[in-house]
Amino acid sequence: MHDIIQFTDVSFRYPDEDKWILKDLSFSIQNGERVVITGPSGCGKTTLLYLGNRLYPDNCDGILTGSVKLFGKESTSYIPGEINHRIATVFQDPDAQFCMQTVEEELAFTLENLHVPREEMETRISEILTLTDLSEFRHATIQKLSGGQKQRIATACALIMEPEVLLLDEPISHLDPYTAKKYVEWLNQLQQKRQMTIVAIEHRLDLWENFFDRSIPLIQGEPSSPLERRKNSLREDASLVANKIKAKPFLKETSFSLKQGEVTVLAGPNGSGKSTLLKALCQLIPSSGNVEPSFLGYVPQSPEFLFLTKSVRDEVAYGGGNNTEEILSRLQLQSVSEAHPFAVSHGQKRRVAIAAMLCDGREIILMDEPTSGQDAIALSELFQLIDERARSGSTFVIVTHDMEFAYCLADSILLMNDGRLTGKFDADDVWKNESLLLDHHLLPPKGVLNYEKSFA
């Protein structure tokens, strides 16, 4: 075994900022290792990954001191693009790496950049689609697919380059629990077959089980903050009534109602229509049916779509600014409050969008994957904020694949599959129904399993 990636006394910062994102960082990763990078949101994990594939410092004019060696050579000795077929990257936001319209075109485009002869492309594309279980999506339009499906396609685009190193930035953050578990199992088999080096950033380590050989914490002793189950806060009055909501060609006719103070989790397999339903409720896509009231708050899966201002503080205050400073503090955004919303980490961007909606005074808030990219402390504060708002009468519909978060938070569960609402269930009835969970690609939360063990 020999060092593939080696950092020696590495410090990095952006040219217009005084604070070092990384400071005097030293570590090495050997050929064939499986390493996870851990640390709280905004601590520099993604920056580390970008230094490891030579995207930084040149592509952001960053200031780098120390030594970064890739395959035994200084990273600065490689010309742009030279290293990227040997070190492939799956980004946290898969949309950031797509250039073409369909899956087949995206894979072909990747091969064209590697100067693969045209007569070899068909075989390579078919093989990788089979390997990643994506053959049915070969001719699909990428932007019409779910976040989880896009994540798998982004992984296929990286693997088709046959890299020696695979860098993964929270690869299961948009996957349903069952698919995430299968993804880890598949990646395990692939790594054993190809002997790749795998470096991943991850918050949700429980689903990885014993996959990683070791971890590199960017901040030692990262605090944890376990959640406790919240108490029911439902009131008698109806808050949200969705009647015969339908969106062609995928979302089937859907009706449900929620009470004031109700927190419901919208769950189901990747591609089942969860994000589509939220967009239809907000009338962001062509749809039929009736929603009362029509004035809904919405935090999308890609939070950048909401941003309108040039600073985090202005963004949070944009819709009315109720308790702006308090929300900034509680969601750990004070330190980046003067930064541009597009310049902060993925997890921080999501919290900016959440903070803006919480400050906006909406009584009904829809959130699409708010837990993605969040560390334990951020999740705890988000939990508390949602609980407080629910107790004051606000109603929430939350799409999440984090079953521990859902278990602690939800009063009720809306389950979807294949574009259809399976039904609305009391949360406890879902957690104890193994067949219902399996049918919707969900796994029992540890809280349920631990409770059952204590009475076994």
CSV table of C-alpha atoms in Angstrom, one decimal, residues 87-351:
chain,number,residue,atom,x,y,z
A,87,ILE,CA,-9.9,10.8,-8.9
A,88,ALA,CA,-13.7,11.0,-9.7
A,89,THR,CA,-16.1,13.0,-7.6
A,90,VAL,CA,-19.8,12.7,-6.8
A,91,PHE,CA,-20.8,16.1,-5.6
A,92,GLN,CA,-23.3,16.8,-2.8
A,93,ASP,CA,-25.7,18.5,-5.2
A,94,PRO,CA,-25.8,16.2,-8.2
A,95,ASP,CA,-27.4,18.9,-10.4
A,96,ALA,CA,-24.1,20.8,-10.1
A,97,GLN,CA,-22.3,18.2,-12.3
A,98,PHE,CA,-24.8,17.5,-15.1
A,99,CYS,CA,-24.3,19.0,-18.5
A,100,MET,CA,-26.6,17.0,-20.8
A,101,GLN,CA,-30.3,16.4,-21.0
A,102,THR,CA,-30.6,12.6,-20.8
A,103,VAL,CA,-28.7,9.9,-18.8
A,104,GLU,CA,-27.3,8.3,-21.9
A,105,GLU,CA,-26.1,11.7,-23.2
A,106,GLU,CA,-24.5,12.5,-19.8
A,107,LEU,CA,-22.6,9.2,-19.8
A,108,ALA,CA,-21.5,9.7,-23.4
A,109,PHE,CA,-20.3,13.2,-22.7
A,110,THR,CA,-18.1,11.9,-19.9
A,111,LEU,CA,-16.6,9.4,-22.2
A,112,GLU,CA,-16.1,11.9,-24.9
A,113,ASN,CA,-14.1,14.1,-22.5
A,114,LEU,CA,-11.8,11.0,-21.9
A,115,HIS,CA,-11.4,10.6,-25.7
A,116,VAL,CA,-12.9,7.1,-25.5
A,117,PRO,CA,-13.4,5.8,-29.1
A,118,ARG,CA,-17.0,5.9,-30.2
A,119,GLU,CA,-17.1,2.2,-30.9
A,120,GLU,CA,-16.3,1.5,-27.2
A,121,MET,CA,-18.9,3.9,-25.8
A,122,GLU,CA,-22.0,1.6,-26.2
A,123,THR,CA,-20.4,-1.2,-24.3
A,124,ARG,CA,-19.1,1.1,-21.5
A,125,ILE,CA,-22.5,2.8,-21.1
A,126,SER,CA,-24.4,-0.5,-21.0
A,127,GLU,CA,-22.0,-2.0,-18.5
A,128,ILE,CA,-22.2,0.9,-16.1
A,129,LEU,CA,-26.0,1.1,-16.3
A,130,THR,CA,-26.3,-2.6,-15.5
A,131,LEU,CA,-23.7,-2.3,-12.7
A,132,THR,CA,-25.6,0.6,-11.1
A,133,ASP,CA,-29.1,-0.9,-11.7
A,134,LEU,CA,-30.0,2.2,-13.8
A,135,SER,CA,-30.7,0.6,-17.2
A,136,GLU,CA,-34.4,1.7,-17.1
A,137,PHE,CA,-33.3,5.3,-16.9
A,138,ARG,CA,-31.0,5.2,-20.0
A,139,HIS,CA,-33.2,7.6,-22.0
A,140,ALA,CA,-34.7,9.5,-19.1
A,141,THR,CA,-34.5,13.3,-18.9
A,142,ILE,CA,-32.3,13.9,-15.9
A,143,GLN,CA,-34.1,17.0,-14.6
A,144,LYS,CA,-37.4,15.1,-14.4
A,145,LEU,CA,-35.9,12.5,-12.0
A,146,SER,CA,-35.9,12.6,-8.2
A,147,GLY,CA,-33.0,13.8,-6.1
A,148,GLY,CA,-32.2,10.2,-5.1
A,149,GLN,CA,-32.2,9.0,-8.7
A,150,LYS,CA,-30.0,11.9,-9.7
A,151,GLN,CA,-27.5,10.9,-7.0
A,152,ARG,CA,-27.3,7.4,-8.4
A,153,ILE,CA,-26.8,8.7,-11.9
A,154,ALA,CA,-24.0,11.1,-10.7
A,155,THR,CA,-22.3,8.0,-9.2
A,156,ALA,CA,-22.6,6.2,-12.5
A,157,CYS,CA,-21.1,9.1,-14.3
A,158,ALA,CA,-18.1,9.0,-11.9
A,159,LEU,CA,-17.7,5.3,-12.1
A,160,ILE,CA,-17.8,5.1,-15.9
A,161,MET,CA,-14.4,6.8,-15.9
A,162,GLU,CA,-13.0,3.7,-14.1
A,163,PRO,CA,-11.2,5.9,-11.4
A,164,GLU,CA,-8.6,4.8,-8.9
A,165,VAL,CA,-10.2,7.1,-6.3
A,166,LEU,CA,-13.8,7.9,-5.7
A,167,LEU,CA,-14.7,11.0,-3.7
A,168,LEU,CA,-18.2,11.1,-2.3
A,169,ASP,CA,-19.8,14.2,-0.7
A,170,GLU,CA,-22.7,12.9,1.4
A,171,PRO,CA,-23.8,10.3,-1.3
A,172,ILE,CA,-26.8,8.9,0.6
A,173,SER,CA,-28.2,12.3,1.8
A,174,HIS,CA,-31.1,12.1,-0.8
A,175,LEU,CA,-31.6,8.4,-0.8
A,176,ASP,CA,-34.5,6.6,1.0
A,177,PRO,CA,-33.2,4.4,3.9
A,178,TYR,CA,-33.7,1.1,2.0
A,179,THR,CA,-32.0,2.4,-1.2
A,180,ALA,CA,-29.2,4.0,1.0
A,181,LYS,CA,-28.5,0.6,2.6
A,182,LYS,CA,-28.5,-1.1,-0.8
A,183,TYR,CA,-26.2,1.7,-2.2
A,184,VAL,CA,-23.7,1.0,0.6
A,185,GLU,CA,-23.9,-2.8,0.0
A,186,TRP,CA,-23.4,-2.2,-3.7
A,187,LEU,CA,-20.4,0.2,-3.1
A,188,ASN,CA,-18.9,-2.4,-0.8
A,189,GLN,CA,-19.0,-5.0,-3.6
A,190,LEU,CA,-17.7,-2.6,-6.2
A,191,GLN,CA,-14.8,-1.5,-4.0
A,192,GLN,CA,-13.8,-5.1,-3.4
A,193,LYS,CA,-14.0,-5.8,-7.1
A,194,ARG,CA,-12.1,-2.8,-8.4
A,195,GLN,CA,-9.9,-2.1,-5.3
A,196,MET,CA,-10.7,1.6,-5.5
A,197,THR,CA,-9.8,4.1,-2.7
A,198,ILE,CA,-13.0,5.6,-1.3
A,199,VAL,CA,-13.1,8.9,0.6
A,200,ALA,CA,-16.6,10.1,1.7
A,201,ILE,CA,-18.1,12.9,3.7
A,202,GLU,CA,-20.9,11.7,5.8
A,203,HIS,CA,-23.2,12.7,8.7
A,204,ARG,CA,-25.5,9.6,8.6
A,205,LEU,CA,-22.9,7.0,9.6
A,206,ASP,CA,-25.4,4.5,11.0
A,207,LEU,CA,-26.5,3.3,7.6
A,208,TRP,CA,-22.8,2.7,6.6
A,209,GLU,CA,-22.3,0.2,9.5
A,210,ASN,CA,-18.7,-1.1,9.2
A,211,PHE,CA,-18.0,0.1,5.7
A,212,PHE,CA,-15.2,2.5,6.6
A,213,ASP,CA,-11.7,1.5,7.7
A,214,ARG,CA,-11.2,4.8,9.7
A,215,SER,CA,-12.4,8.3,10.0
A,216,ILE,CA,-10.7,11.7,9.8
A,217,PRO,CA,-12.5,14.2,12.1
A,218,LEU,CA,-11.9,17.8,11.1
A,219,ILE,CA,-13.0,18.9,14.6
A,220,GLN,CA,-12.1,16.6,17.4
A,221,GLY,CA,-14.9,15.6,19.8
A,222,GLU,CA,-17.8,16.7,17.7
A,223,PRO,CA,-20.7,17.1,20.1
A,224,SER,CA,-23.8,15.0,19.7
A,225,SER,CA,-27.3,16.0,20.8
A,226,PRO,CA,-29.7,13.1,20.9
A,227,LEU,CA,-33.3,14.0,20.2
A,228,GLU,CA,-36.2,13.0,22.4
A,229,ARG,CA,-39.7,12.3,21.0
A,230,ARG,CA,-41.9,15.4,21.0
A,231,LYS,CA,-45.4,15.4,22.5
A,232,ASN,CA,-48.4,15.8,20.3
A,233,SER,CA,-49.4,19.4,19.6
A,234,LEU,CA,-52.5,18.9,17.4
A,235,ARG,CA,-55.4,21.2,17.7
A,236,GLU,CA,-59.0,20.6,16.6
A,237,ASP,CA,-59.2,23.1,13.8
A,238,ALA,CA,-58.2,22.1,10.3
A,239,SER,CA,-55.1,23.9,9.0
A,240,LEU,CA,-54.3,22.5,5.5
A,241,VAL,CA,-56.9,20.8,3.3
A,242,ALA,CA,-55.7,19.3,0.0
A,243,ASN,CA,-58.5,18.1,-2.2
A,244,LYS,CA,-57.9,16.0,-5.4
A,245,ILE,CA,-54.5,17.4,-6.1
A,246,LYS,CA,-53.1,16.0,-9.4
A,247,ALA,CA,-50.2,16.8,-11.6
A,248,LYS,CA,-49.6,15.1,-14.9
A,249,PRO,CA,-48.0,12.8,-15.9
A,250,PHE,CA,-47.0,11.2,-12.6
A,251,LEU,CA,-48.8,12.5,-9.5
A,252,LYS,CA,-52.1,10.7,-9.0
A,253,GLU,CA,-55.2,12.3,-7.5
A,254,THR,CA,-54.3,13.1,-3.8
A,255,SER,CA,-56.4,14.3,-0.9
A,256,PHE,CA,-55.6,14.7,2.7
A,257,SER,CA,-56.0,17.2,5.6
A,258,LEU,CA,-53.9,18.4,8.5
A,259,LYS,CA,-54.8,20.0,11.8
A,260,GLN,CA,-53.3,23.1,13.3
A,261,GLY,CA,-50.0,22.3,15.1
A,262,GLU,CA,-49.7,19.0,13.2
A,263,VAL,CA,-46.2,17.9,12.1
A,264,THR,CA,-46.4,15.3,9.3
A,265,VAL,CA,-43.6,13.5,7.6
A,266,LEU,CA,-44.0,12.8,3.9
A,267,ALA,CA,-42.1,9.5,3.2
A,268,GLY,CA,-41.6,6.9,0.5
A,269,PRO,CA,-39.1,5.6,-2.0
A,270,ASN,CA,-37.0,7.8,-4.2
A,271,GLY,CA,-39.0,8.9,-7.2
A,272,SER,CA,-42.4,8.2,-5.5
A,273,GLY,CA,-43.6,11.8,-6.0
A,274,LYS,CA,-42.9,13.4,-2.7
A,275,SER,CA,-41.2,16.6,-4.1
A,276,THR,CA,-43.8,16.7,-6.9
A,277,LEU,CA,-46.6,16.7,-4.3
A,278,LEU,CA,-45.0,19.6,-2.4
A,279,LYS,CA,-44.6,21.6,-5.6
A,280,ALA,CA,-48.2,20.9,-6.6
A,281,LEU,CA,-49.4,22.1,-3.2
A,282,CYS,CA,-47.5,25.3,-3.7
A,283,GLN,CA,-48.8,25.6,-7.3
A,284,LEU,CA,-45.2,25.7,-8.6
A,285,ILE,CA,-46.0,23.2,-11.3
A,286,PRO,CA,-49.2,22.8,-13.4
A,287,SER,CA,-51.7,20.9,-11.3
A,288,SER,CA,-55.4,20.5,-10.7
A,289,GLY,CA,-57.4,20.3,-7.5
A,290,ASN,CA,-57.8,22.7,-4.6
A,291,VAL,CA,-55.6,23.7,-1.6
A,292,GLU,CA,-56.8,25.7,1.4
A,293,PRO,CA,-55.2,27.9,2.3
A,294,SER,CA,-53.1,28.8,-0.8
A,295,PHE,CA,-50.5,30.9,1.1
A,296,LEU,CA,-47.8,28.2,2.0
A,297,GLY,CA,-44.2,28.5,2.9
A,298,TYR,CA,-41.8,26.2,1.0
A,299,VAL,CA,-38.2,25.2,1.5
A,300,PRO,CA,-37.1,23.3,-1.7
A,301,GLN,CA,-34.6,20.5,-2.0
A,302,SER,CA,-32.2,22.9,-3.7
A,303,PRO,CA,-32.3,25.9,-1.4
A,304,GLU,CA,-30.4,28.1,-3.9
A,305,PHE,CA,-33.6,28.5,-5.8
A,306,LEU,CA,-35.0,30.8,-3.0
A,307,PHE,CA,-32.0,33.1,-2.7
A,308,LEU,CA,-32.6,36.8,-3.7
A,309,THR,CA,-30.1,38.9,-1.7
A,310,LYS,CA,-26.3,39.2,-1.3
A,311,SER,CA,-25.9,38.3,2.4
A,312,VAL,CA,-27.2,35.5,4.7
A,313,ARG,CA,-28.7,38.1,7.1
A,314,ASP,CA,-30.6,39.9,4.4
A,315,GLU,CA,-31.8,36.6,3.0
A,316,VAL,CA,-33.2,35.5,6.4
A,317,ALA,CA,-34.8,38.9,6.9
A,318,TYR,CA,-36.2,39.3,3.4
A,319,GLY,CA,-39.7,38.1,4.0
A,320,GLY,CA,-40.4,40.2,7.1
A,321,GLY,CA,-37.6,39.6,9.5
A,322,ASN,CA,-39.4,38.4,12.6
A,323,ASN,CA,-36.7,37.4,15.1
A,324,THR,CA,-34.0,37.4,12.5
A,325,GLU,CA,-31.1,37.6,14.9
A,326,GLU,CA,-32.5,34.9,17.2
A,327,ILE,CA,-33.0,32.5,14.3
A,328,LEU,CA,-29.5,33.2,12.9
A,329,SER,CA,-28.1,32.4,16.3
A,330,ARG,CA,-30.1,29.2,16.9
A,331,LEU,CA,-29.4,27.8,13.4
A,332,GLN,CA,-25.6,28.6,13.8
A,333,LEU,CA,-25.6,31.2,11.0
A,334,GLN,CA,-24.2,34.2,12.9
A,335,SER,CA,-20.6,33.4,11.8
A,336,VAL,CA,-21.6,33.5,8.1
A,337,SER,CA,-24.3,36.2,8.4
A,338,GLU,CA,-22.4,38.6,6.2
A,339,ALA,CA,-21.4,36.0,3.6
A,340,HIS,CA,-23.2,35.6,0.3
A,341,PRO,CA,-25.8,32.8,0.5
A,342,PHE,CA,-24.2,31.0,-2.4
A,343,ALA,CA,-20.8,31.1,-0.8
A,344,VAL,CA,-21.6,29.1,2.4
A,345,SER,CA,-21.6,25.3,2.7
A,346,HIS,CA,-24.4,23.1,1.5
A,347,GLY,CA,-25.7,22.4,5.0
A,348,GLN,CA,-25.6,26.2,5.8
A,349,LYS,CA,-27.5,27.0,2.6
A,350,ARG,CA,-30.2,24.7,3.7
A,351,ARG,CA,-30.4,26.3,7.1
